Amino acid sequence: MKFICTAVVSFFFLFGFSQEKEDTKEKLLASIYGSLDRPDINLPPSDKELIEQTLNNYIEGSSFNKMNTLKNSFYKDATLYLTGKDGFKQFTTEEYSKFFPSNKKGEFNGRIGEIISIDITNDIATAKVEILIPNRKWRFVDLFLLKKFANNWKIISKTATREASNETGNKILFVVSNTDYYLGTNIPTGNSFDEIMLAYEMFTDAGFNIDIISPEGGAIPLKYLNTSEKKKKKYLYDGDFMYALKNTKRPTQVRSSDYKAIYYVGGGSAMFNVPKNKEIQKIAMDIYEKYEGVISAVCHGTAGIVFLKKANGEYVVKNKRVNGFPEDHEKKEREYFKSFPFLIRKTIEDHGGKFFFSDVADEHVEVDGRLVTGQNPASVPKLVREIVKIINSK
């Protein structure tokens, strides 16, 4: 095993950065470790997946007036504690189902649901679900108590609260990486916490909902955390926000039609795992071409867009003004840099793009149609404003 690891590291060192050498590098890794893609293994669903199934049945049933689907998500003797026009009351599942018109089965009633968090302890669990009703400017937060019965999870109790909200149900898709170390090294890397947090705050303030995907799903590595900074501390200890980072979605769990824009987050991890992921590439291009949404990236996140191709076979960056973190600002003598499978600026230029950049710490954003790119964390606020402007102009 020691010999194999030494051989892989030596190979990376000798073969530099060209695209052809990157392909050779991937083939070598695949020959040693097998396919680099996520294996398609048929495993039984986890408790978390079963709970998500139950909660999604609740969301679908209550959003499309499907009473059997709705009732099936509850235990037969479940109790609901809700505040209505007659004050705070206790309801049965049957009574609750009468809140929805039985003659409009399958008709969307304006409720948009999203699972916020799940916490499991053995055979019991709590969960939080957000329900938006944009036409009434309402946001409900539903809290559930669930219990496992054999291989099924059922809701045994529910309560909810309501607040005013400007959320529209429109979504932005964040793309992050699962890579923990610069490839072939023991140097840790991760996704830029700043670039996630700042964009998340600004998009949600503008009324958007956020989903986060990674090639493999699940928890992701984070970099550039400083718990002494007030804003970072706020989000680091926000349970719902951190749940989303611990439980990023897999590409198969999202639908391109749900999103107005896709946003590639930077950090060293962005150089690996994401750029050649075909599932994420398809999602991005469907958002861009099929649904006329925005493709955006910041800093090393621009690595995620360099291989994107349009339906006509042209690279999406061709003849476009593009920005990101160029190799010109990297420390080229360092081991981390030698692990890069390609160079951002060079590859974009090789693919017909026009790359522009400024001094390393300067704000710099390029907007070319529905392609929006930024240089560094300082560029995130302007980048988000430009994305929102494009979306709202339609």
Tab-separated table of C-alpha atoms in Angstrom, residues 36-349:
chain	number	residue	atom	x	y	z
A	36	LEU	CA	-13.737	7.770	-9.353
A	37	ASP	CA	-17.475	8.232	-9.802
A	38	ARG	CA	-19.835	7.552	-6.897
A	39	PRO	CA	-20.545	3.794	-6.898
A	40	ASP	CA	-24.081	2.727	-7.718
A	41	ILE	CA	-24.719	0.447	-4.770
A	42	ASN	CA	-28.225	-0.721	-3.911
A	43	LEU	CA	-28.310	-0.261	-0.157
A	44	PRO	CA	-31.471	-0.353	1.968
A	45	PRO	CA	-32.749	3.154	2.768
A	46	SER	CA	-31.370	4.685	5.946
A	47	ASP	CA	-33.602	5.950	8.749
A	48	LYS	CA	-32.948	9.493	7.548
A	49	GLU	CA	-34.091	8.602	4.029
A	50	LEU	CA	-37.217	6.876	5.366
A	51	ILE	CA	-38.058	9.929	7.481
A	52	GLU	CA	-37.525	12.186	4.460
A	53	GLN	CA	-39.924	9.966	2.535
A	54	THR	CA	-42.570	10.367	5.251
A	55	LEU	CA	-42.092	14.138	5.422
A	56	ASN	CA	-42.178	14.464	1.634
A	57	ASN	CA	-45.465	12.539	1.646
A	58	TYR	CA	-46.766	15.072	4.154
A	59	ILE	CA	-45.559	17.962	1.948
A	60	GLU	CA	-46.974	16.466	-1.255
A	61	GLY	CA	-50.276	15.528	0.353
A	62	SER	CA	-50.823	18.962	1.907
A	63	SER	CA	-49.626	20.876	-1.176
A	64	PHE	CA	-51.661	18.941	-3.771
A	65	ASN	CA	-54.758	18.061	-1.712
A	66	LYS	CA	-53.907	14.344	-1.765
A	67	MET	CA	-55.634	13.221	1.395
A	68	ASN	CA	-54.552	9.576	1.347
A	69	THR	CA	-50.920	10.588	0.903
A	70	LEU	CA	-51.246	13.136	3.695
A	71	LYS	CA	-52.947	10.758	6.138
A	72	ASN	CA	-50.493	7.974	5.350
A	73	SER	CA	-47.633	10.087	6.705
A	74	PHE	CA	-49.268	10.118	10.184
A	75	TYR	CA	-49.691	7.399	12.798
A	76	LYS	CA	-53.377	6.481	13.116
A	77	ASP	CA	-53.660	8.055	16.584
A	78	ALA	CA	-51.426	11.042	15.897
A	79	THR	CA	-52.221	14.314	17.663
A	80	LEU	CA	-51.794	17.772	16.157
A	81	TYR	CA	-51.613	20.965	18.224
A	82	LEU	CA	-52.474	23.971	16.077
A	83	THR	CA	-53.700	27.536	16.402
A	84	GLY	CA	-56.660	28.420	14.213
A	85	LYS	CA	-59.424	31.007	14.134
A	86	ASP	CA	-60.840	29.455	17.308
A	87	GLY	CA	-57.535	29.598	19.140
A	88	PHE	CA	-55.137	26.828	20.143
A	89	LYS	CA	-56.716	23.398	19.714
A	90	GLN	CA	-55.959	19.702	19.513
A	91	PHE	CA	-56.773	17.899	16.232
A	92	THR	CA	-56.825	14.348	14.935
A	93	THR	CA	-55.351	13.483	11.536
A	94	GLU	CA	-58.874	13.144	10.147
A	95	GLU	CA	-59.828	16.604	11.393
A	96	TYR	CA	-56.632	18.094	9.995
A	97	SER	CA	-57.240	16.555	6.567
A	98	LYS	CA	-60.505	18.519	6.379
A	99	PHE	CA	-58.440	21.734	6.201
A	100	PHE	CA	-57.857	20.834	2.530
A	101	PRO	CA	-60.506	20.703	-0.248
A	102	SER	CA	-61.308	17.067	-1.035
A	103	ASN	CA	-62.724	17.939	-4.464
A	104	LYS	CA	-59.410	19.375	-5.731
A	105	LYS	CA	-57.205	16.291	-5.468
A	106	GLY	CA	-53.898	16.744	-7.295
A	107	GLU	CA	-54.373	20.503	-7.658
A	108	PHE	CA	-51.532	22.651	-6.362
A	109	ASN	CA	-52.876	24.874	-3.581
A	110	GLY	CA	-49.926	27.269	-3.216
A	111	ARG	CA	-48.098	25.554	-0.336
A	112	ILE	CA	-44.348	25.099	-0.981
A	113	GLY	CA	-42.654	22.735	1.451
A	114	GLU	CA	-39.012	22.056	2.305
A	115	ILE	CA	-37.399	19.859	4.976
A	116	ILE	CA	-35.166	22.028	7.165
A	117	SER	CA	-33.733	19.500	9.630
A	118	ILE	CA	-34.060	16.010	11.099
A	119	ASP	CA	-32.662	14.744	14.415
A	120	ILE	CA	-32.790	10.983	15.067
A	121	THR	CA	-32.312	9.120	18.365
A	122	ASN	CA	-32.764	5.362	18.014
A	123	ASP	CA	-36.429	4.853	17.048
A	124	ILE	CA	-37.669	8.410	17.636
A	125	ALA	CA	-36.957	11.608	15.751
A	126	THR	CA	-37.824	15.278	15.574
A	127	ALA	CA	-38.039	17.215	12.325
A	128	LYS	CA	-38.611	20.743	11.116
A	129	VAL	CA	-40.340	21.610	7.831
A	130	GLU	CA	-40.838	25.014	6.228
A	131	ILE	CA	-44.113	25.694	4.426
A	132	LEU	CA	-44.334	28.845	2.304
A	133	ILE	CA	-47.559	30.356	1.005
A	134	PRO	CA	-46.153	33.204	-1.117
A	135	ASN	CA	-49.466	34.626	-2.312
A	136	ARG	CA	-50.403	35.305	1.328
A	137	LYS	CA	-46.830	36.201	2.365
A	138	TRP	CA	-46.886	33.503	5.035
A	139	ARG	CA	-44.185	31.176	6.266
A	140	PHE	CA	-45.077	28.258	8.530
A	141	VAL	CA	-42.558	26.252	10.503
A	142	ASP	CA	-43.908	22.794	11.283
A	143	LEU	CA	-42.344	20.768	14.090
A	144	PHE	CA	-42.838	16.989	14.082
A	145	LEU	CA	-42.304	14.112	16.477
A	146	LEU	CA	-41.821	10.816	14.623
A	147	LYS	CA	-41.662	7.187	15.724
A	148	LYS	CA	-40.346	4.113	13.925
A	149	PHE	CA	-42.791	1.226	13.502
A	150	ALA	CA	-41.117	-1.852	11.955
A	151	ASN	CA	-39.464	-0.362	8.844
A	152	ASN	CA	-41.710	2.689	8.587
A	153	TRP	CA	-41.528	6.086	10.225
A	154	LYS	CA	-44.767	7.875	11.096
A	155	ILE	CA	-45.572	11.328	12.418
A	156	ILE	CA	-47.068	10.920	15.880
A	157	SER	CA	-47.406	14.641	16.705
A	158	LYS	CA	-47.208	18.008	15.010
A	159	THR	CA	-47.359	21.668	15.941
A	160	ALA	CA	-46.688	24.786	13.892
A	161	THR	CA	-46.146	28.526	13.996
A	162	ARG	CA	-46.735	31.192	11.359
A	163	GLU	CA	-44.868	34.383	10.484
A	164	ALA	CA	-44.924	37.043	7.779
A	165	SER	CA	-42.412	36.378	4.993
A	166	ASN	CA	-41.215	37.818	1.690
A	167	GLU	CA	-40.018	34.396	0.513
A	168	THR	CA	-41.297	33.575	-2.951
A	169	GLY	CA	-40.427	29.899	-3.216
A	170	ASN	CA	-37.816	30.741	-5.883
A	171	LYS	CA	-34.593	28.829	-5.309
A	172	ILE	CA	-30.844	29.151	-5.825
A	173	LEU	CA	-28.701	26.007	-6.040
A	174	PHE	CA	-25.285	26.149	-4.328
A	175	VAL	CA	-22.599	23.716	-5.531
A	176	VAL	CA	-19.884	22.589	-3.100
A	177	SER	CA	-17.201	19.889	-3.093
A	178	ASN	CA	-16.618	16.832	-0.888
A	179	THR	CA	-12.809	16.937	-1.258
A	180	ASP	CA	-10.997	17.118	2.105
A	181	TYR	CA	-7.359	17.197	0.919
A	182	TYR	CA	-5.511	18.541	-2.084
A	183	LEU	CA	-5.253	15.507	-4.337
A	184	GLY	CA	-2.188	13.370	-3.671
A	185	THR	CA	-1.173	15.366	-0.585
A	186	ASN	CA	-1.882	15.487	3.134
A	187	ILE	CA	-2.737	19.200	2.928
A	188	PRO	CA	-6.303	19.863	4.134
A	189	THR	CA	-8.652	21.896	1.980
A	190	GLY	CA	-12.324	22.755	2.000
A	191	ASN	CA	-15.137	24.991	0.796
A	192	SER	CA	-14.986	28.694	1.602
A	193	PHE	CA	-17.292	29.336	4.565
A	194	ASP	CA	-17.378	33.048	3.695
A	195	GLU	CA	-18.549	32.411	0.164
A	196	ILE	CA	-21.332	30.119	1.382
A	197	MET	CA	-22.428	32.252	4.329
A	198	LEU	CA	-22.390	35.678	2.628
A	199	ALA	CA	-24.288	34.473	-0.433
A	200	TYR	CA	-26.745	32.493	1.720
A	201	GLU	CA	-27.559	35.542	3.832
A	202	MET	CA	-28.012	37.872	0.862
A	203	PHE	CA	-30.104	35.456	-1.195
A	204	THR	CA	-32.405	34.608	1.721
A	205	ASP	CA	-32.802	38.321	2.558
A	206	ALA	CA	-33.885	38.785	-1.068
A	207	GLY	CA	-36.613	36.147	-0.634
A	208	PHE	CA	-34.879	33.111	-2.159
A	209	ASN	CA	-34.592	29.612	-0.738
A	210	ILE	CA	-31.273	27.766	-0.915
A	211	ASP	CA	-30.456	24.140	-1.678
A	212	ILE	CA	-26.867	22.886	-1.457
A	213	ILE	CA	-25.547	19.972	-3.513
A	214	SER	CA	-22.236	18.153	-3.657
A	215	PRO	CA	-21.210	15.239	-5.910
A	216	GLU	CA	-21.490	12.715	-3.078
A	217	GLY	CA	-23.983	14.465	-0.799
A	218	GLY	CA	-23.584	14.637	2.967
A	219	ALA	CA	-21.160	16.629	5.118
A	220	ILE	CA	-18.571	18.826	3.429
A	221	PRO	CA	-15.209	20.235	4.578
A	222	LEU	CA	-15.126	23.953	5.432
A	223	LYS	CA	-12.246	26.418	5.374
A	224	TYR	CA	-11.524	29.950	6.579
A	225	LEU	CA	-13.563	29.799	9.781
A	226	ASN	CA	-13.029	32.458	12.414
A	227	THR	CA	-15.439	32.132	15.311
A	228	SER	CA	-14.408	35.552	16.647
A	229	GLU	CA	-16.151	37.228	13.703
A	230	LYS	CA	-19.721	38.060	14.681
A	231	LYS	CA	-21.419	37.088	11.424
A	232	LYS	CA	-19.501	33.823	11.084
A	233	LYS	CA	-20.304	32.937	14.671
A	234	LYS	CA	-23.999	33.591	14.014
A	235	TYR	CA	-24.124	31.066	11.173
A	236	LEU	CA	-21.709	28.563	12.655
A	237	TYR	CA	-24.069	28.124	15.607
A	238	ASP	CA	-27.255	28.270	13.516
A	239	GLY	CA	-28.583	24.700	13.659
A	240	ASP	CA	-30.650	24.873	10.470
A	241	PHE	CA	-27.814	26.407	8.428
A	242	MET	CA	-25.241	23.885	9.644
A	243	TYR	CA	-27.698	21.022	9.096
A	244	ALA	CA	-27.802	22.004	5.417
A	245	LEU	CA	-23.987	21.848	5.235
A	246	LYS	CA	-23.895	18.516	7.046
A	247	ASN	CA	-26.597	17.084	4.782
A	248	THR	CA	-25.885	18.454	1.314
A	249	LYS	CA	-28.048	16.890	-1.370
A	250	ARG	CA	-26.799	14.533	-4.051
A	251	PRO	CA	-27.369	15.607	-7.679
A	252	THR	CA	-30.068	12.949	-8.055
A	253	GLN	CA	-32.089	14.643	-5.285
A	254	VAL	CA	-32.682	17.938	-7.101
A	255	ARG	CA	-34.668	19.049	-10.166
A	256	SER	CA	-33.175	21.690	-12.446
A	257	SER	CA	-36.602	23.239	-13.014
A	258	ASP	CA	-36.752	24.322	-9.353
A	259	TYR	CA	-33.890	26.834	-9.628
A	260	LYS	CA	-33.427	30.349	-10.951
A	261	ALA	CA	-29.641	30.198	-10.654
A	262	ILE	CA	-26.746	27.892	-9.822
A	263	TYR	CA	-23.856	29.205	-7.715
A	264	TYR	CA	-20.457	27.449	-7.580
A	265	VAL	CA	-18.728	28.077	-4.248
A	266	GLY	CA	-14.949	28.496	-4.056
A	267	GLY	CA	-12.250	27.198	-1.751
A	268	GLY	CA	-9.485	24.752	-2.674
A	269	SER	CA	-11.963	21.850	-2.719
A	270	ALA	CA	-13.665	23.370	-5.765
A	271	MET	CA	-10.713	22.342	-7.973
A	272	PHE	CA	-11.586	18.670	-7.447
A	273	ASN	CA	-14.684	16.490	-7.346
A	274	VAL	CA	-16.963	19.088	-8.998
A	275	PRO	CA	-15.580	20.324	-12.380
A	276	LYS	CA	-16.028	17.056	-14.291
A	277	ASN	CA	-19.089	15.744	-12.472
A	278	LYS	CA	-21.502	14.994	-15.320
A	279	GLU	CA	-24.650	15.047	-13.151
A	280	ILE	CA	-23.898	18.551	-11.887
A	281	GLN	CA	-22.897	19.666	-15.385
A	282	LYS	CA	-26.294	18.559	-16.697
A	283	ILE	CA	-28.150	20.330	-13.890
A	284	ALA	CA	-26.210	23.543	-14.548
A	285	MET	CA	-26.814	23.506	-18.293
A	286	ASP	CA	-30.509	22.670	-17.881
A	287	ILE	CA	-30.878	25.651	-15.529
A	288	TYR	CA	-29.029	27.845	-18.034
A	289	GLU	CA	-30.448	26.661	-21.360
A	290	LYS	CA	-33.747	24.928	-20.666
A	291	TYR	CA	-35.002	27.239	-17.900
A	292	GLU	CA	-33.065	30.413	-18.824
A	293	GLY	CA	-31.477	30.708	-15.396
A	294	VAL	CA	-28.142	32.133	-14.261
A	295	ILE	CA	-24.809	30.323	-13.987
A	296	SER	CA	-22.562	31.939	-11.381
A	297	ALA	CA	-19.294	31.169	-9.627
A	298	VAL	CA	-16.854	32.848	-7.272
A	299	CYS	CA	-13.102	32.452	-6.685
A	300	HIS	CA	-12.002	28.814	-7.223
A	301	GLY	CA	-15.667	27.990	-7.795
A	302	THR	CA	-15.069	29.143	-11.370
A	303	ALA	CA	-13.314	25.778	-11.832
A	304	GLY	CA	-16.803	24.284	-11.857
A	305	ILE	CA	-17.850	26.085	-15.035
A	306	VAL	CA	-14.753	25.643	-17.242
A	307	PHE	CA	-15.931	22.338	-18.757
A	308	LEU	CA	-19.629	23.205	-19.110
A	309	LYS	CA	-20.883	22.791	-22.666
A	310	LYS	CA	-24.013	24.078	-24.359
A	311	ALA	CA	-26.306	21.859	-26.421
A	312	ASN	CA	-24.444	22.925	-29.567
A	313	GLY	CA	-21.181	21.571	-28.154
A	314	GLU	CA	-19.584	24.943	-27.437
A	315	TYR	CA	-18.120	25.691	-24.030
A	316	VAL	CA	-20.379	27.991	-22.034
A	317	VAL	CA	-17.421	30.354	-21.443
A	318	LYS	CA	-16.694	30.790	-25.166
A	319	ASN	CA	-16.661	34.491	-26.113
A	320	LYS	CA	-17.743	35.362	-22.549
A	321	ARG	CA	-16.131	37.712	-20.033
A	322	VAL	CA	-15.171	35.494	-17.103
A	323	ASN	CA	-13.614	36.062	-13.702
A	324	GLY	CA	-12.412	33.833	-10.876
A	325	PHE	CA	-9.250	33.177	-8.888
A	326	PRO	CA	-6.478	32.867	-11.507
A	327	GLU	CA	-3.254	30.893	-11.259
A	328	ASP	CA	-1.496	34.282	-11.424
A	329	HIS	CA	-2.454	34.784	-7.758
A	330	GLU	CA	-1.444	31.288	-6.605
A	331	LYS	CA	1.765	30.363	-4.795
A	332	LYS	CA	3.146	28.242	-7.614
A	333	GLU	CA	6.054	26.829	-5.623
A	334	ARG	CA	3.736	25.287	-3.011
A	335	GLU	CA	2.750	21.626	-2.987
A	336	TYR	CA	-0.993	22.428	-2.946
A	337	PHE	CA	-0.700	24.210	-6.302
A	338	LYS	CA	1.128	21.277	-7.904
A	339	SER	CA	-1.907	19.109	-7.141
A	340	PHE	CA	-4.266	21.226	-9.289
A	341	PRO	CA	-5.612	19.115	-12.168
A	342	PHE	CA	-5.887	22.190	-14.421
A	343	LEU	CA	-5.439	25.968	-14.354
A	344	ILE	CA	-8.548	28.138	-14.217
A	345	ARG	CA	-7.488	31.100	-16.362
A	346	LYS	CA	-5.571	29.026	-18.916
A	347	THR	CA	-8.398	26.509	-19.352
A	348	ILE	CA	-11.025	29.217	-19.766
A	349	GLU	CA	-8.880	30.938	-22.377
